[in-house]
Short mmCIF file of C-alpha atoms (C1' of nucleotides) in Angstrom, two decimals:
data_model
loop_
_atom_site.label_atom_id
_atom_site.label_comp_id
_atom_site.label_asym_id
_atom_site.label_seq_id
_atom_site.Cartn_x
_atom_site.Cartn_y
_atom_site.Cartn_z
CA MET Y 1 112.32 131.88 79.19
CA MET Y 2 116.07 131.95 79.13
CA TYR Y 3 116.62 128.44 77.98
CA SER Y 4 114.82 126.22 75.54
CA ILE Y 5 113.37 122.97 76.71
CA ILE Y 6 116.08 120.95 75.01
CA GLU Y 7 118.82 123.11 76.45
CA THR Y 8 117.37 122.71 79.92
CA LEU Y 9 117.43 118.94 79.53
CA LYS Y 10 120.96 118.98 78.21
CA LYS Y 11 122.17 121.24 80.97
CA ASN Y 12 120.93 118.63 83.41
CA GLN Y 13 122.55 115.75 81.56
CA LEU Y 14 119.28 114.10 80.66
CA SER Y 15 118.64 112.30 77.40
CA ILE Y 16 116.22 114.08 75.15
CA THR Y 17 113.09 111.99 75.00
CA ASP Y 18 109.56 112.66 73.88
CA SER Y 19 108.08 112.36 77.34
CA ARG Y 20 110.62 114.69 78.94
CA LYS Y 21 110.20 117.29 76.23
CA LYS Y 22 106.43 117.14 76.43
CA ILE Y 23 106.17 117.18 80.21
CA LEU Y 24 108.69 119.97 80.60
CA GLU Y 25 106.75 121.89 77.97
CA LEU Y 26 103.57 121.48 79.98
CA PHE Y 27 105.28 123.03 82.97
CA VAL Y 28 106.64 125.92 80.95
CA LYS Y 29 103.21 126.66 79.52
CA ALA Y 30 101.36 126.19 82.81
CA LYS Y 31 100.65 129.31 84.79
CA GLY Y 32 100.72 127.44 88.07
CA ALA Y 33 101.66 124.13 89.56
CA LEU Y 34 100.66 120.77 88.15
CA ALA Y 35 99.56 117.61 89.86
CA HIS Y 36 100.41 114.23 88.46
CA ALA Y 37 96.81 113.86 87.32
CA ASP Y 38 96.93 117.16 85.40
CA ILE Y 39 99.89 115.93 83.44
CA GLU Y 40 98.28 112.60 82.80
CA HIS Y 41 95.20 114.29 81.36
CA GLN Y 42 96.97 117.01 79.43
CA SER Y 43 99.31 114.59 77.72
CA GLY Y 44 96.43 112.32 76.79
CA THR Y 45 97.21 108.65 76.46
CA GLU Y 46 100.56 109.54 75.03
CA PHE Y 47 102.66 108.27 77.92
CA ASP Y 48 102.45 105.55 80.46
CA ARG Y 49 101.56 106.54 83.99
CA VAL Y 50 104.79 105.06 85.19
CA THR Y 51 106.79 107.18 82.77
CA ILE Y 52 105.18 110.30 84.12
CA TYR Y 53 106.01 109.31 87.68
CA ARG Y 54 109.60 108.62 86.75
CA THR Y 55 109.96 111.76 84.71
CA LEU Y 56 108.66 113.91 87.56
CA GLN Y 57 111.00 112.15 89.95
CA THR Y 58 113.93 112.80 87.66
CA PHE Y 59 113.02 116.45 87.26
CA VAL Y 60 112.79 116.87 91.02
CA GLU Y 61 116.17 115.24 91.52
CA LYS Y 62 117.73 117.52 88.94
CA GLY Y 63 116.09 120.55 90.46
CA ILE Y 64 114.09 121.40 87.36
CA ILE Y 65 110.82 121.24 89.27
CA HIS Y 66 110.00 120.99 92.95
CA THR Y 67 107.13 119.72 95.02
CA ILE Y 68 104.74 122.05 96.79
CA PRO Y 69 103.17 121.25 100.13
CA THR Y 70 99.49 122.04 99.76
CA SER Y 71 96.82 122.50 102.34
CA ASP Y 72 94.85 119.59 100.93
CA ASN Y 73 97.94 117.40 100.81
CA SER Y 74 97.74 116.65 97.13
CA VAL Y 75 101.11 116.40 95.44
CA ARG Y 76 101.86 119.28 93.13
CA TYR Y 77 104.92 120.18 91.16
CA ALA Y 78 106.04 123.53 89.90
CA LEU Y 79 108.69 125.00 87.72
CA CYS Y 80 109.36 128.30 89.35
CA LYS Y 81 110.75 131.19 87.39
CA ASP Y 82 114.27 130.82 88.63
CA ALA Y 83 114.26 127.05 88.42
CA CYS Y 84 115.42 127.01 84.84
CA THR Y 85 118.07 129.60 85.22
CA GLU Y 86 119.51 129.38 88.69
CA GLY Y 87 119.24 125.79 89.74
CA HIS Y 88 118.57 124.43 93.16
CA HIS Y 89 117.52 127.31 95.33
CA HIS Y 90 114.07 126.19 96.32
CA ASP Y 91 114.19 127.41 99.85
CA ASN Y 92 112.06 130.50 99.87
CA HIS Y 93 108.89 129.80 98.03
CA VAL Y 94 105.56 131.28 98.74
CA HIS Y 95 102.69 129.49 97.07
CA PHE Y 96 99.08 130.42 96.72
CA MET Y 97 96.44 127.80 96.24
CA CYS Y 98 93.00 128.77 95.05
CA ASP Y 99 90.24 126.93 96.87
CA VAL Y 100 87.86 127.49 93.98
CA CYS Y 101 89.74 126.54 90.82
CA GLY Y 102 92.55 124.61 92.47
CA THR Y 103 95.29 126.48 90.66
CA THR Y 104 98.54 126.86 92.52
CA TYR Y 105 100.51 130.02 91.93
CA CYS Y 106 104.15 130.65 92.66
CA LEU Y 107 104.54 134.05 94.27
CA ASP Y 108 108.15 134.51 93.32
CA ASN Y 109 108.48 138.06 94.44
CA ILE Y 110 107.58 137.32 98.02
CA THR Y 111 110.08 135.58 100.27
CA THR Y 112 109.44 133.47 103.32
CA PRO Y 113 110.23 134.93 106.70
CA ASP Y 114 112.95 133.66 108.97
CA VAL Y 115 111.41 131.56 111.69
CA LYS Y 116 112.94 131.44 115.14
CA LEU Y 117 112.94 127.78 115.99
CA PRO Y 118 113.16 126.25 119.46
CA GLU Y 119 116.59 125.37 120.86
CA GLY Y 120 118.28 122.56 118.92
CA PHE Y 121 116.09 122.69 115.83
CA ARG Y 122 117.77 123.30 112.50
CA SER Y 123 115.89 124.37 109.40
CA THR Y 124 116.71 123.29 105.88
CA GLN Y 125 113.60 124.45 104.08
CA THR Y 126 110.70 126.77 104.69
CA ASP Y 127 107.43 126.59 102.79
CA LEU Y 128 104.71 129.15 103.07
CA VAL Y 129 101.38 128.14 101.59
CA VAL Y 130 98.54 130.59 101.43
CA SER Y 131 95.07 129.32 100.55
CA GLY Y 132 92.14 131.42 99.47
CA VAL Y 133 90.53 132.76 96.35
CA CYS Y 134 92.59 133.92 93.40
CA ALA Y 135 91.96 137.02 91.31
CA LYS Y 136 90.35 135.06 88.50
CA CYS Y 137 87.81 133.39 90.80
CA ALA Y 138 87.10 136.51 92.89
CA ASN Y 139 84.23 137.68 90.66
CA MET S 1 94.50 119.82 128.95
CA MET S 2 91.39 121.70 129.87
CA TYR S 3 88.84 119.12 128.83
CA SER S 4 88.72 115.38 129.11
CA ILE S 5 88.38 113.28 126.04
CA ILE S 6 84.74 112.52 126.69
CA GLU S 7 83.94 116.16 127.35
CA THR S 8 85.61 117.14 124.10
CA LEU S 9 83.48 114.67 122.19
CA LYS S 10 80.32 115.84 123.93
CA LYS S 11 81.11 119.48 123.29
CA ASN S 12 81.25 118.62 119.61
CA GLN S 13 77.99 116.69 119.67
CA LEU S 14 79.58 113.40 118.82
CA SER S 15 78.47 110.08 120.21
CA ILE S 16 80.94 108.51 122.57
CA THR S 17 82.33 105.44 120.87
CA ASP S 18 85.38 103.29 121.47
CA SER S 19 87.14 104.33 118.30
CA ARG S 20 86.64 108.03 118.90
CA LYS S 21 87.82 107.81 122.48
CA LYS S 22 90.87 105.79 121.53
CA ILE S 23 91.88 107.87 118.52
CA LEU S 24 91.41 111.15 120.34
CA GLU S 25 93.47 109.75 123.18
CA LEU S 26 96.27 108.95 120.75
CA PHE S 27 96.31 112.56 119.62
CA VAL S 28 96.33 113.87 123.16
CA LYS S 29 99.24 111.63 124.07
CA ALA S 30 101.18 112.27 120.87
CA LYS S 31 103.82 114.97 120.99
CA GLY S 32 103.47 115.73 117.32
CA ALA S 33 101.23 115.10 114.38
CA LEU S 34 99.97 111.70 113.34
CA ALA S 35 99.51 110.16 109.95
CA HIS S 36 96.73 107.74 109.24
CA ALA S 37 99.25 104.91 109.25
CA ASP S 38 100.53 105.88 112.72
CA ILE S 39 97.04 105.59 114.11
CA GLU S 40 96.46 102.31 112.35
CA HIS S 41 99.60 100.85 113.91
CA GLN S 42 99.19 102.33 117.36
CA SER S 43 95.64 101.14 117.71
CA GLY S 44 96.56 97.64 116.58
CA THR S 45 93.89 95.63 114.83
CA GLU S 46 91.33 97.18 117.08
CA PHE S 47 89.53 99.24 114.46
CA ASP S 48 88.76 98.92 110.83
CA ARG S 49 90.77 101.08 108.46
CA VAL S 50 87.56 102.66 107.24
CA THR S 51 86.56 103.61 110.76
CA ILE S 52 89.84 105.43 111.22
CA TYR S 53 89.36 107.34 108.00
CA ARG S 54 85.85 108.32 108.97
CA THR S 55 86.82 109.26 112.50
CA LEU S 56 89.62 111.50 111.28
CA GLN S 57 87.25 113.09 108.79
CA THR S 58 84.72 113.74 111.52
CA PHE S 59 87.33 115.23 113.82
CA VAL S 60 88.52 117.54 111.05
CA GLU S 61 84.96 118.67 110.33
CA LYS S 62 84.39 119.40 113.99
CA GLY S 63 87.66 121.24 114.26
CA ILE S 64 89.13 118.88 116.83
CA ILE S 65 92.11 118.12 114.64
CA HIS S 66 93.38 119.67 111.43
CA THR S 67 95.49 118.57 108.51
CA ILE S 68 99.03 119.76 108.05
CA PRO S 69 100.59 120.41 104.67
CA THR S 70 103.94 118.68 104.73
CA SER S 71 106.94 119.04 102.51
CA ASP S 72 106.70 115.40 101.50
CA ASN S 73 102.96 115.67 100.90
CA SER S 74 101.98 112.92 103.26
CA VAL S 75 98.72 113.56 105.09
CA ARG S 76 99.18 114.37 108.74
CA TYR S 77 96.76 115.41 111.42
CA ALA S 78 97.38 117.31 114.58
CA LEU S 79 95.54 118.37 117.65
CA CYS S 80 97.07 121.70 118.43
CA LYS S 81 97.08 123.06 121.93
CA ASP S 82 94.24 125.43 121.41
CA ALA S 83 92.18 123.02 119.36
CA CYS S 84 90.50 121.50 122.40
CA THR S 85 89.74 124.73 124.11
CA GLU S 86 89.09 127.38 121.53
CA GLY S 87 87.66 125.67 118.52
CA HIS S 88 88.18 126.51 114.94
CA HIS S 89 91.03 128.96 114.75
CA HIS S 90 93.44 127.02 112.62
CA ASP S 91 94.70 129.92 110.60
CA ASN S 92 98.10 130.64 112.00
CA HIS S 93 99.97 127.43 112.39
CA VAL S 94 103.65 126.96 112.09
CA HIS S 95 104.75 123.36 111.77
CA PHE S 96 108.14 121.78 111.89
CA MET S 97 108.81 118.49 110.18
CA CYS S 98 111.92 116.52 111.00
CA ASP S 99 113.54 115.02 107.93
CA VAL S 100 115.23 112.36 110.06
CA CYS S 101 112.55 110.93 112.32
CA GLY S 102 109.54 112.24 110.44
CA THR S 103 107.93 113.76 113.52
CA THR S 104 105.83 116.84 112.95
CA TYR S 105 105.78 119.45 115.67
CA CYS S 106 103.29 122.23 116.17
CA LEU S 107 105.08 125.41 117.02
CA ASP S 108 102.17 127.06 118.72
CA ASN S 109 104.02 130.04 120.06
CA ILE S 110 105.07 131.24 116.63
CA THR S 111 102.55 132.87 114.34
CA THR S 112 102.56 133.09 110.59
CA PRO S 113 103.38 136.41 108.99
CA ASP S 114 100.91 138.44 107.00
CA VAL S 115 101.59 137.97 103.32
CA LYS S 116 100.95 140.76 100.86
CA LEU S 117 99.15 139.05 98.02
CA PRO S 118 98.85 140.31 94.46
CA GLU S 119 95.84 142.45 93.51
CA GLY S 120 92.57 140.53 93.72
CA PHE S 121 93.82 137.58 95.76
CA ARG S 122 92.11 136.85 99.05
CA SER S 123 93.61 134.66 101.74
CA THR S 124 91.67 132.35 104.00
CA GLN S 125 94.48 130.31 105.48
CA THR S 126 98.23 130.53 105.79
CA ASP S 127 100.43 127.54 106.52
CA LEU S 128 104.09 127.79 107.28
CA VAL S 129 105.99 124.53 107.18
CA VAL S 130 109.61 124.38 108.20
CA SER S 131 111.59 121.24 107.45
CA GLY S 132 114.89 120.27 108.95
CA VAL S 133 116.33 118.36 111.87
CA CYS S 134 114.67 118.42 115.26
CA ALA S 135 116.42 118.70 118.60
CA LYS S 136 116.13 114.99 119.30
CA CYS S 137 117.79 114.00 116.02
CA ALA S 138 120.45 116.71 116.11
CA ASN S 139 123.01 114.57 117.96
"C1'" DA O 1 126.48 102.37 61.57
"C1'" DA O 2 127.19 99.47 65.53
"C1'" DT O 3 127.44 99.11 70.30
"C1'" DA O 4 126.63 100.72 75.00
"C1'" DT O 5 123.58 103.03 77.84
"C1'" DT O 6 119.27 104.94 79.17
"C1'" DT O 7 114.44 105.17 79.05
"C1'" DT O 8 109.94 103.32 78.17
"C1'" DG O 9 105.85 100.37 78.57
"C1'" DC O 10 103.83 96.46 80.42
"C1'" DA O 11 102.42 93.64 84.15
"C1'" DA O 12 102.02 92.86 88.62
"C1'" DC O 13 101.79 94.57 92.98
"C1'" DA O 14 101.33 97.64 97.35
"C1'" DA O 15 99.40 101.38 99.66
"C1'" DT O 16 95.91 104.64 100.27
"C1'" DG O 17 91.39 106.24 100.16
"C1'" DT O 18 86.06 105.80 99.12
"C1'" DT O 19 81.23 103.97 99.00
"C1'" DG O 20 76.98 101.13 100.05
"C1'" DC O 21 74.82 98.41 103.18
"C1'" DA O 22 73.62 95.29 106.93
"C1'" DA O 23 74.75 94.71 111.77
"C1'" DT O 24 75.87 96.79 115.89
"C1'" DG O 25 76.18 100.41 119.31
"C1'" DT O 26 74.62 104.85 121.28
"C1'" DT O 27 71.25 108.26 122.67
"C1'" DG O 28 66.99 110.22 124.14
"C1'" DT O 29 62.46 109.31 125.94
"C1'" DA O 30 58.94 107.14 128.30
"C1'" DT F 1 65.25 100.04 132.48
"C1'" DA F 2 63.45 99.19 127.99
"C1'" DC F 3 62.22 100.80 123.66
"C1'" DA F 4 62.48 103.33 119.46
"C1'" DA F 5 65.22 106.48 116.69
"C1'" DC F 6 69.39 107.42 115.20
"C1'" DA F 7 74.43 107.21 114.42
"C1'" DT F 8 78.46 104.48 113.90
"C1'" DT F 9 80.99 100.36 112.67
"C1'" DG F 10 82.81 96.58 109.89
"C1'" DC F 11 82.78 94.21 105.76
"C1'" DA F 12 83.23 93.82 100.91
"C1'" DA F 13 84.09 95.72 96.84
"C1'" DC F 14 86.09 99.16 94.34
"C1'" DA F 15 88.92 103.49 92.74
"C1'" DT F 16 93.06 105.99 92.91
"C1'" DT F 17 97.77 106.61 93.56
"C1'" DG F 18 102.32 105.14 93.63
"C1'" DT F 19 106.24 101.38 93.13
"C1'" DT F 20 109.21 97.61 91.12
"C1'" DG F 21 111.33 94.25 87.73
"C1'" DC F 22 112.19 93.29 83.27
"C1'" DA F 23 112.15 92.94 78.22
"C1'" DA F 24 111.67 96.05 74.24
"C1'" DA F 25 112.57 100.37 72.29
"C1'" DA F 26 114.81 104.74 71.99
"C1'" DT F 27 118.84 107.62 72.73
"C1'" DA F 28 123.69 108.51 73.09
"C1'" DT F 29 128.53 107.31 72.15
"C1'" DT F 30 132.26 105.53 69.38
#
DNA sequence: AATATTTTGCAACAATGTTGCAATGTTGTA
DNA sequence: TACAACATTGCAACATTGTTGCAAAATATT
């Protein structure tokens, strides 16, 4: 953690509100990625559903979090390690999704390969999603 | 195309019904992947929404089509080239999703890399999704 | 502290997906 | 071909997920 939650919000020119502090805190504490529903449950009845949607949207726009394509096509968001410190470089993520517990891990130390695309295709983003069983669920 | 639509259904021990024939035909004709909504529009008012959901589910279970994780987390299904002929080997797909026209392409001739996972993690499936601009939208 | 701006919560709505059940269609067998 | 057994469909009702407009409340600016 290089920056505090409040500093991260300020750096991104966002007003400091309860919901933003709380939701960003959830991401910082979370080991893996969070779905909208996770946030809704973990924050209790504290915030309106709509506020959560809008907060997530705002965070994505500012590059604080990013969405993860998952093999079950549920929407998940993650704050990767460099997200706080380096900004918008969300091009080379490898994610692991556990089929048992559903946790999504960011494998920050692995980078995506370069893919040779057919003639005329241009790539802007590459996502590599590995599904399987995580270490915790292996036993 | 090695097998006709009816033969494909028979091979998978499915009864031959109008909706299955029609929906499978849509996949065979489609260049890329289809979302539920695409199928709903392309088949007109012919079938109930529920029937489409159930048919897609059945096809996924039988390994005729498979879901694609997309960068915008919309659910898409595709019949990859080998799906008809070889069955259930949906482990090594590379998909390209055009940010402009939304078409999803299966890049069947490219295989996903082996990823070295952390200690204790076991992989069952690897999905590589490249987003960008396709050849058709490049101009 | 007062005003300007942003964010929130509510309500209403739209889209997407699921389930139970009766009616219909398909398949296998005689 | 006709019948019985079985599978699939369509309908209705519902659950979940996501979106929009607007007044009230909170935050930021002076």
